[in-house]
């Protein structure tokens, strides 16, 4: 194998994991990061504090030897814990017994990846801003706050997030197809602190959801006994919106009316509400991800909304698949890039669309009787035919051998079949008498 | 009325017309253009040499007093002149007797608009490049090749085309939804020169089309007796493509096989093919078009592919509608911008989609028996009910009182009705016996 001089732009989750993979293959890897070292300075950078790590992310982290460390950092969430308006709680398992998604600290995981990369010999350079990219010379124009230098590499990877500088340079090239689109909702992070005795104030082994149609609150547990709570709300409009929640009274009365049982665990609500920004939610799609010796990965190529919990997992899977492609084609980087670019973008586009769809499901349908029955029937079919009818959520979250595109297509077909099932009269009483074998056949024949 | 200090970025067709409108309202207008004065230097800048001016463009040009000049510059094209592979020619009128679209020189029209604007007192500043926009200060950072200056205005309009610098600055703002997408085809301009006696080599009163599925040639007449010919071809792929037409032999044998009757009028084909670039075809959509005192118009906000002949016409209609909005709200610029932004983008998006659809129609269906019969039946219905069933092409091209969105929706419905009509057995023989009144009712009831 020929050692390459490689640069990675962006030392976030994806850039750091990619650095590990490439360094393990023996390349000389330097990572340039615009911000300070997050292991030394507390910088949230407007990003979510914790995340849900699931199978597609776990697999590559395990592959690079981090499973033992991970196990010390996660809190498994076995299902959705739904809070209705009256304070009633229902639990909906995410998958089968033993399956869970894992709440993990973004900063903690990023630090772990950077430590591992450094141990292997990756160089991290902080506070270097990428100003421009030369796609012919494979060079970066980098600014360290004082001087501007142009450095040449053999290969450059852009993992600098949804507002990527590498992608912005690529966008100026001819025939680069690109879209960024925002939903009308923003999000704001809030807190449910640990109790006085240091315990979790609410059940820690699930992802809490307060679904209220246009408004939604969710909470993920942290290792210190607190929960990071995220409020999703339209920026503007007729009903409650960020623009119309200004005074203490407005904020409190909104929570009292819409999320009363969460409010009682949120003593610092007003301070948190004022301190934290309302951030926007973007979907980014781009194509191609390659130009000559330069490749985009992660959010830089495909940012998604957070409602399927797959942004980070998809980015990690990018790294996993790129690594597989490298192992297949060895030194032939032109073929590696071409191959990766011909298969991966469609999967990233699929999860982007699924994440948008899942917002409607999370905020709306999860509180709906009919929807719960539908899920119950699907779970039953899955129990009868565990490999032949896998619910879409499980395909995406627990079955990394099924691609996002495949999961989307299969899920669509399942929905069509279930629509028909649900429209039959008296389904609530009669569903156990359905001809399940017939449904399976319908799924498999299409 | 309060005089405003206004800047327009881009002295193309749309910027120049907008300058006339705003100057006529008494404002102080300066137009900054990145290129040289096209009246003094021959610069094609990779743009098409001639264009089809139709009603939506004609109306505003007439409104600002340019009709008399226009009449001296145009060649009316009354319909499509179709060339099949064997050299057979058929004529398909675009609309009713007396209706035509008009071939006009881009440079000539642009020059006319600039002359008019200058006469009214608009200032043009050439070779000023817009480097950045400050949306809080309403200022432009402008570079004249030597120094960089920042100039403040009351209002700024971005009419700097599909690769707009103003829009690029807007794209960095939060919640700016944006997409740019390319079709697999590119285009290259070629020439059918005038004959030795100075005459047109082929019929000048139509838009010539050589439709061949994935490949298409069109020709529009120029005042000097020549035609500008445009070849549309995929950039790459299995069949003929720009990437695989390299040697003289390859180019000639492609034309001999696919466009034999055009080739005999193209003595300079090989020179033209080498001299002119293969340019890409982009669709741009953006939203919002406004930020504070800054507004995007024309291709900067909504570039379309050329297959409906509406890019320029839509941009001129932008100016017309903005002017109407100004006349309605007077000095209240916040309301003018808000109102324009709430109505115009959906129409621009509609024509963008229609233009993509029309590519398939132009290159493919216009040569199809079934399609011709469908058009014939529609023309017949239109003759019976001239105001109640207007073919989509006519709504878009000859009826500026029908918005693009409306034309798209009505056209979709007509297509649905006609699909049903065309699927009835023996339609070729029996179509005259259709219950046309019933079809009209179906169209109007939906």
mmCIF file of C-alpha atoms in Angstrom, chain B residues 202-409:
data_model
loop_
_atom_site.group_PDB
_atom_site.id
_atom_site.type_symbol
_atom_site.label_atom_id
_atom_site.label_comp_id
_atom_site.label_asym_id
_atom_site.label_seq_id
_atom_site.Cartn_x
_atom_site.Cartn_y
_atom_site.Cartn_z
ATOM 1 C CA UNK B 202 -34.289 27.689 -44.110
ATOM 2 C CA UNK B 203 -37.736 29.120 -43.313
ATOM 3 C CA UNK B 204 -37.255 32.040 -40.940
ATOM 4 C CA UNK B 205 -40.775 32.257 -39.516
ATOM 5 C CA UNK B 206 -40.635 29.347 -37.136
ATOM 6 C CA UNK B 207 -38.525 27.741 -34.470
ATOM 7 C CA UNK B 208 -36.829 24.775 -36.092
ATOM 8 C CA UNK B 209 -36.601 21.570 -34.100
ATOM 9 C CA UNK B 210 -34.845 18.324 -34.902
ATOM 10 C CA UNK B 211 -36.186 16.090 -32.131
ATOM 11 C CA UNK B 212 -34.308 12.810 -31.629
ATOM 12 C CA UNK B 213 -35.084 11.649 -28.100
ATOM 13 C CA UNK B 214 -31.921 12.137 -26.052
ATOM 14 C CA UNK B 215 -30.507 14.463 -28.714
ATOM 15 C CA UNK B 216 -32.087 17.627 -30.013
ATOM 16 C CA UNK B 217 -31.157 20.452 -32.307
ATOM 17 C CA UNK B 218 -33.051 23.733 -32.499
ATOM 18 C CA UNK B 219 -32.534 26.852 -34.598
ATOM 19 C CA UNK B 220 -33.728 30.448 -34.135
ATOM 20 C CA UNK B 221 -33.352 33.085 -36.890
ATOM 21 C CA UNK B 222 -31.188 36.190 -36.574
ATOM 22 C CA UNK B 223 -31.711 39.553 -38.329
ATOM 23 C CA UNK B 224 -28.584 39.034 -40.495
ATOM 24 C CA UNK B 225 -29.994 35.974 -42.247
ATOM 25 C CA UNK B 226 -28.203 33.423 -40.086
ATOM 26 C CA UNK B 227 -29.648 31.010 -37.540
ATOM 27 C CA UNK B 228 -28.249 30.289 -34.125
ATOM 28 C CA UNK B 229 -28.414 26.544 -33.762
ATOM 29 C CA UNK B 230 -28.333 24.890 -30.368
ATOM 30 C CA UNK B 231 -27.382 21.265 -29.882
ATOM 31 C CA UNK B 232 -28.663 19.561 -26.724
ATOM 32 C CA UNK B 233 -26.814 16.376 -25.853
ATOM 33 C CA UNK B 234 -25.937 14.404 -22.697
ATOM 34 C CA UNK B 235 -22.506 15.255 -21.299
ATOM 35 C CA UNK B 236 -21.651 11.584 -20.903
ATOM 36 C CA UNK B 237 -23.158 8.137 -21.261
ATOM 37 C CA UNK B 238 -23.677 5.167 -23.505
ATOM 38 C CA UNK B 239 -25.067 6.824 -26.645
ATOM 39 C CA UNK B 240 -23.805 9.989 -28.314
ATOM 40 C CA UNK B 241 -22.500 12.453 -25.725
ATOM 41 C CA UNK B 242 -20.283 15.530 -25.616
ATOM 42 C CA UNK B 243 -17.504 13.512 -23.989
ATOM 43 C CA UNK B 244 -17.395 11.113 -26.933
ATOM 44 C CA UNK B 245 -17.548 13.644 -29.776
ATOM 45 C CA UNK B 246 -13.919 14.603 -30.165
ATOM 46 C CA UNK B 247 -12.473 14.007 -33.584
ATOM 47 C CA UNK B 248 -13.766 15.666 -36.767
ATOM 48 C CA UNK B 249 -14.948 12.263 -37.895
ATOM 49 C CA UNK B 250 -16.930 11.633 -34.737
ATOM 50 C CA UNK B 251 -18.650 15.006 -34.946
ATOM 51 C CA UNK B 252 -19.446 14.693 -38.638
ATOM 52 C CA UNK B 253 -20.682 11.138 -38.490
ATOM 53 C CA UNK B 254 -22.929 12.060 -35.544
ATOM 54 C CA UNK B 255 -24.522 14.859 -37.573
ATOM 55 C CA UNK B 256 -24.689 12.735 -40.692
ATOM 56 C CA UNK B 257 -26.548 10.051 -38.833
ATOM 57 C CA UNK B 258 -28.803 12.120 -36.587
ATOM 58 C CA UNK B 259 -29.288 15.532 -38.231
ATOM 59 C CA UNK B 260 -28.485 14.997 -41.933
ATOM 60 C CA UNK B 261 -30.740 17.755 -43.292
ATOM 61 C CA UNK B 262 -29.361 20.329 -40.842
ATOM 62 C CA UNK B 263 -25.774 19.370 -41.598
ATOM 63 C CA UNK B 264 -26.026 20.452 -45.223
ATOM 64 C CA UNK B 265 -26.692 24.040 -44.060
ATOM 65 C CA UNK B 266 -23.803 24.052 -41.572
ATOM 66 C CA UNK B 267 -20.563 24.581 -43.490
ATOM 67 C CA UNK B 268 -18.756 25.881 -40.381
ATOM 68 C CA UNK B 269 -19.904 23.059 -38.103
ATOM 69 C CA UNK B 270 -16.473 21.759 -37.159
ATOM 70 C CA UNK B 271 -15.073 25.213 -36.385
ATOM 71 C CA UNK B 272 -18.141 26.182 -34.370
ATOM 72 C CA UNK B 273 -18.147 22.891 -32.512
ATOM 73 C CA UNK B 274 -14.533 23.449 -31.439
ATOM 74 C CA UNK B 275 -14.853 27.147 -30.692
ATOM 75 C CA UNK B 276 -17.951 27.020 -28.491
ATOM 76 C CA UNK B 277 -18.190 25.413 -25.068
ATOM 77 C CA UNK B 278 -20.638 22.720 -23.994
ATOM 78 C CA UNK B 279 -22.520 24.555 -21.255
ATOM 79 C CA UNK B 280 -24.538 23.051 -18.442
ATOM 80 C CA UNK B 281 -28.246 23.574 -17.763
ATOM 81 C CA UNK B 282 -29.239 24.481 -14.236
ATOM 82 C CA UNK B 283 -32.512 24.943 -12.368
ATOM 83 C CA UNK B 284 -32.249 27.253 -9.327
ATOM 84 C CA UNK B 285 -34.929 27.709 -6.703
ATOM 85 C CA UNK B 286 -34.627 29.832 -3.592
ATOM 86 C CA UNK B 287 -36.739 31.136 -0.769
ATOM 87 C CA UNK B 288 -37.126 33.747 0.607
ATOM 88 C CA UNK B 289 -36.070 36.240 -2.084
ATOM 89 C CA UNK B 290 -35.852 39.029 0.474
ATOM 90 C CA UNK B 291 -33.742 39.875 3.492
ATOM 91 C CA UNK B 292 -34.302 43.260 5.076
ATOM 92 C CA UNK B 293 -33.804 45.834 2.281
ATOM 93 C CA UNK B 294 -32.397 43.421 -0.240
ATOM 94 C CA UNK B 295 -34.341 41.542 -2.933
ATOM 95 C CA UNK B 296 -33.414 38.922 -5.526
ATOM 96 C CA UNK B 297 -34.993 38.931 -8.999
ATOM 97 C CA UNK B 298 -34.611 37.035 -12.261
ATOM 98 C CA UNK B 299 -32.200 34.141 -12.637
ATOM 99 C CA UNK B 300 -30.532 35.101 -9.355
ATOM 100 C CA UNK B 301 -33.696 33.909 -7.606
ATOM 101 C CA UNK B 302 -34.964 31.288 -10.052
ATOM 102 C CA UNK B 303 -32.935 30.043 -12.999
ATOM 103 C CA UNK B 304 -34.809 27.725 -15.351
ATOM 104 C CA UNK B 305 -33.834 25.442 -18.210
ATOM 105 C CA UNK B 306 -34.601 26.970 -21.637
ATOM 106 C CA UNK B 307 -37.165 24.472 -22.929
ATOM 107 C CA UNK B 308 -40.249 26.599 -22.414
ATOM 108 C CA UNK B 309 -38.546 29.744 -23.709
ATOM 109 C CA UNK B 310 -39.550 31.514 -20.489
ATOM 110 C CA UNK B 311 -36.351 32.360 -18.577
ATOM 111 C CA UNK B 312 -36.104 35.957 -19.798
ATOM 112 C CA UNK B 313 -39.872 36.373 -20.012
ATOM 113 C CA UNK B 314 -40.305 35.255 -16.404
ATOM 114 C CA UNK B 315 -37.592 37.672 -15.256
ATOM 115 C CA UNK B 316 -39.239 40.555 -17.121
ATOM 116 C CA UNK B 317 -42.551 39.584 -15.553
ATOM 117 C CA UNK B 318 -40.829 39.736 -12.135
ATOM 118 C CA UNK B 319 -40.074 43.406 -12.879
ATOM 119 C CA UNK B 320 -43.617 44.035 -14.096
ATOM 120 C CA UNK B 321 -45.153 42.515 -10.985
ATOM 121 C CA UNK B 322 -42.739 44.256 -8.656
ATOM 122 C CA UNK B 323 -43.667 47.537 -10.318
ATOM 123 C CA UNK B 324 -47.372 46.772 -9.841
ATOM 124 C CA UNK B 325 -46.697 46.045 -6.171
ATOM 125 C CA UNK B 326 -44.804 49.316 -5.792
ATOM 126 C CA UNK B 327 -47.686 51.218 -7.381
ATOM 127 C CA UNK B 328 -50.029 49.556 -4.926
ATOM 128 C CA UNK B 329 -48.046 50.197 -1.730
ATOM 129 C CA UNK B 330 -46.154 53.361 -2.610
ATOM 130 C CA UNK B 331 -43.413 54.145 -0.111
ATOM 131 C CA UNK B 332 -43.988 51.184 2.135
ATOM 132 C CA UNK B 333 -41.028 49.120 0.979
ATOM 133 C CA UNK B 334 -41.277 46.569 3.790
ATOM 134 C CA UNK B 335 -44.783 45.695 2.616
ATOM 135 C CA UNK B 336 -43.788 45.778 -1.069
ATOM 136 C CA UNK B 337 -40.982 43.277 -0.465
ATOM 137 C CA UNK B 338 -43.107 41.072 1.780
ATOM 138 C CA UNK B 339 -46.024 41.036 -0.640
ATOM 139 C CA UNK B 340 -43.826 40.304 -3.665
ATOM 140 C CA UNK B 341 -42.024 37.542 -1.771
ATOM 141 C CA UNK B 342 -45.307 35.934 -0.778
ATOM 142 C CA UNK B 343 -46.703 35.669 -4.311
ATOM 143 C CA UNK B 344 -43.966 35.586 -6.935
ATOM 144 C CA UNK B 345 -41.733 32.648 -5.927
ATOM 145 C CA UNK B 346 -44.469 30.040 -6.403
ATOM 146 C CA UNK B 347 -44.934 31.207 -9.996
ATOM 147 C CA UNK B 348 -41.211 31.056 -10.664
ATOM 148 C CA UNK B 349 -41.107 27.531 -9.227
ATOM 149 C CA UNK B 350 -44.005 26.556 -11.494
ATOM 150 C CA UNK B 351 -42.277 27.668 -14.690
ATOM 151 C CA UNK B 352 -39.064 25.957 -13.528
ATOM 152 C CA UNK B 353 -40.941 22.662 -13.309
ATOM 153 C CA UNK B 354 -42.828 23.255 -16.566
ATOM 154 C CA UNK B 355 -39.567 23.961 -18.382
ATOM 155 C CA UNK B 356 -38.138 20.632 -17.230
ATOM 156 C CA UNK B 357 -41.305 18.836 -18.361
ATOM 157 C CA UNK B 358 -41.263 20.584 -21.726
ATOM 158 C CA UNK B 359 -37.819 19.220 -22.504
ATOM 159 C CA UNK B 360 -39.340 15.750 -22.731
ATOM 160 C CA UNK B 361 -42.134 17.097 -24.912
ATOM 161 C CA UNK B 362 -39.817 18.964 -27.260
ATOM 162 C CA UNK B 363 -37.190 16.329 -27.787
ATOM 163 C CA UNK B 364 -39.451 13.321 -27.800
ATOM 164 C CA UNK B 365 -43.160 13.680 -28.113
ATOM 165 C CA UNK B 366 -43.349 16.348 -30.790
ATOM 166 C CA UNK B 367 -42.388 13.634 -33.239
ATOM 167 C CA UNK B 368 -45.020 11.217 -31.980
ATOM 168 C CA UNK B 369 -48.238 10.447 -33.934
ATOM 169 C CA UNK B 370 -50.304 10.060 -30.815
ATOM 170 C CA UNK B 371 -49.040 13.329 -29.407
ATOM 171 C CA UNK B 372 -49.857 15.160 -32.621
ATOM 172 C CA UNK B 373 -53.408 13.822 -32.581
ATOM 173 C CA UNK B 374 -53.748 14.915 -28.951
ATOM 174 C CA UNK B 375 -52.609 18.426 -29.889
ATOM 175 C CA UNK B 376 -55.042 18.422 -32.795
ATOM 176 C CA UNK B 377 -57.976 17.497 -30.567
ATOM 177 C CA UNK B 378 -56.957 20.124 -28.005
ATOM 178 C CA UNK B 379 -56.704 22.744 -30.730
ATOM 179 C CA UNK B 380 -60.199 21.782 -31.843
ATOM 180 C CA UNK B 381 -61.613 22.135 -28.310
ATOM 181 C CA UNK B 382 -59.850 25.474 -28.032
ATOM 182 C CA UNK B 383 -61.501 26.596 -31.262
ATOM 183 C CA UNK B 384 -64.928 25.610 -29.936
ATOM 184 C CA UNK B 385 -64.308 27.158 -26.482
ATOM 185 C CA UNK B 386 -61.568 29.735 -26.993
ATOM 186 C CA UNK B 387 -61.682 31.063 -23.429
ATOM 187 C CA UNK B 388 -62.575 27.910 -21.584
ATOM 188 C CA UNK B 389 -59.968 25.448 -22.850
ATOM 189 C CA UNK B 390 -56.653 27.132 -23.552
ATOM 190 C CA UNK B 391 -53.750 24.725 -24.234
ATOM 191 C CA UNK B 392 -51.032 24.945 -21.597
ATOM 192 C CA UNK B 393 -48.450 26.236 -24.060
ATOM 193 C CA UNK B 394 -50.784 29.101 -24.935
ATOM 194 C CA UNK B 395 -51.556 29.898 -21.299
ATOM 195 C CA UNK B 396 -47.844 30.167 -20.573
ATOM 196 C CA UNK B 397 -46.812 31.914 -23.766
ATOM 197 C CA UNK B 398 -49.703 34.094 -24.902
ATOM 198 C CA UNK B 399 -51.807 34.707 -21.765
ATOM 199 C CA UNK B 400 -49.900 36.713 -19.234
ATOM 200 C CA UNK B 401 -53.082 37.254 -17.226
ATOM 201 C CA UNK B 402 -52.918 33.570 -16.240
ATOM 202 C CA UNK B 403 -50.154 33.020 -13.682
ATOM 203 C CA UNK B 404 -47.572 30.277 -14.225
ATOM 204 C CA UNK B 405 -48.952 28.407 -11.194
ATOM 205 C CA UNK B 406 -52.446 28.527 -12.577
ATOM 206 C CA UNK B 407 -51.232 27.432 -16.018
ATOM 207 C CA UNK B 408 -49.419 24.511 -14.429
ATOM 208 C CA UNK B 409 -52.465 23.390 -12.426
#
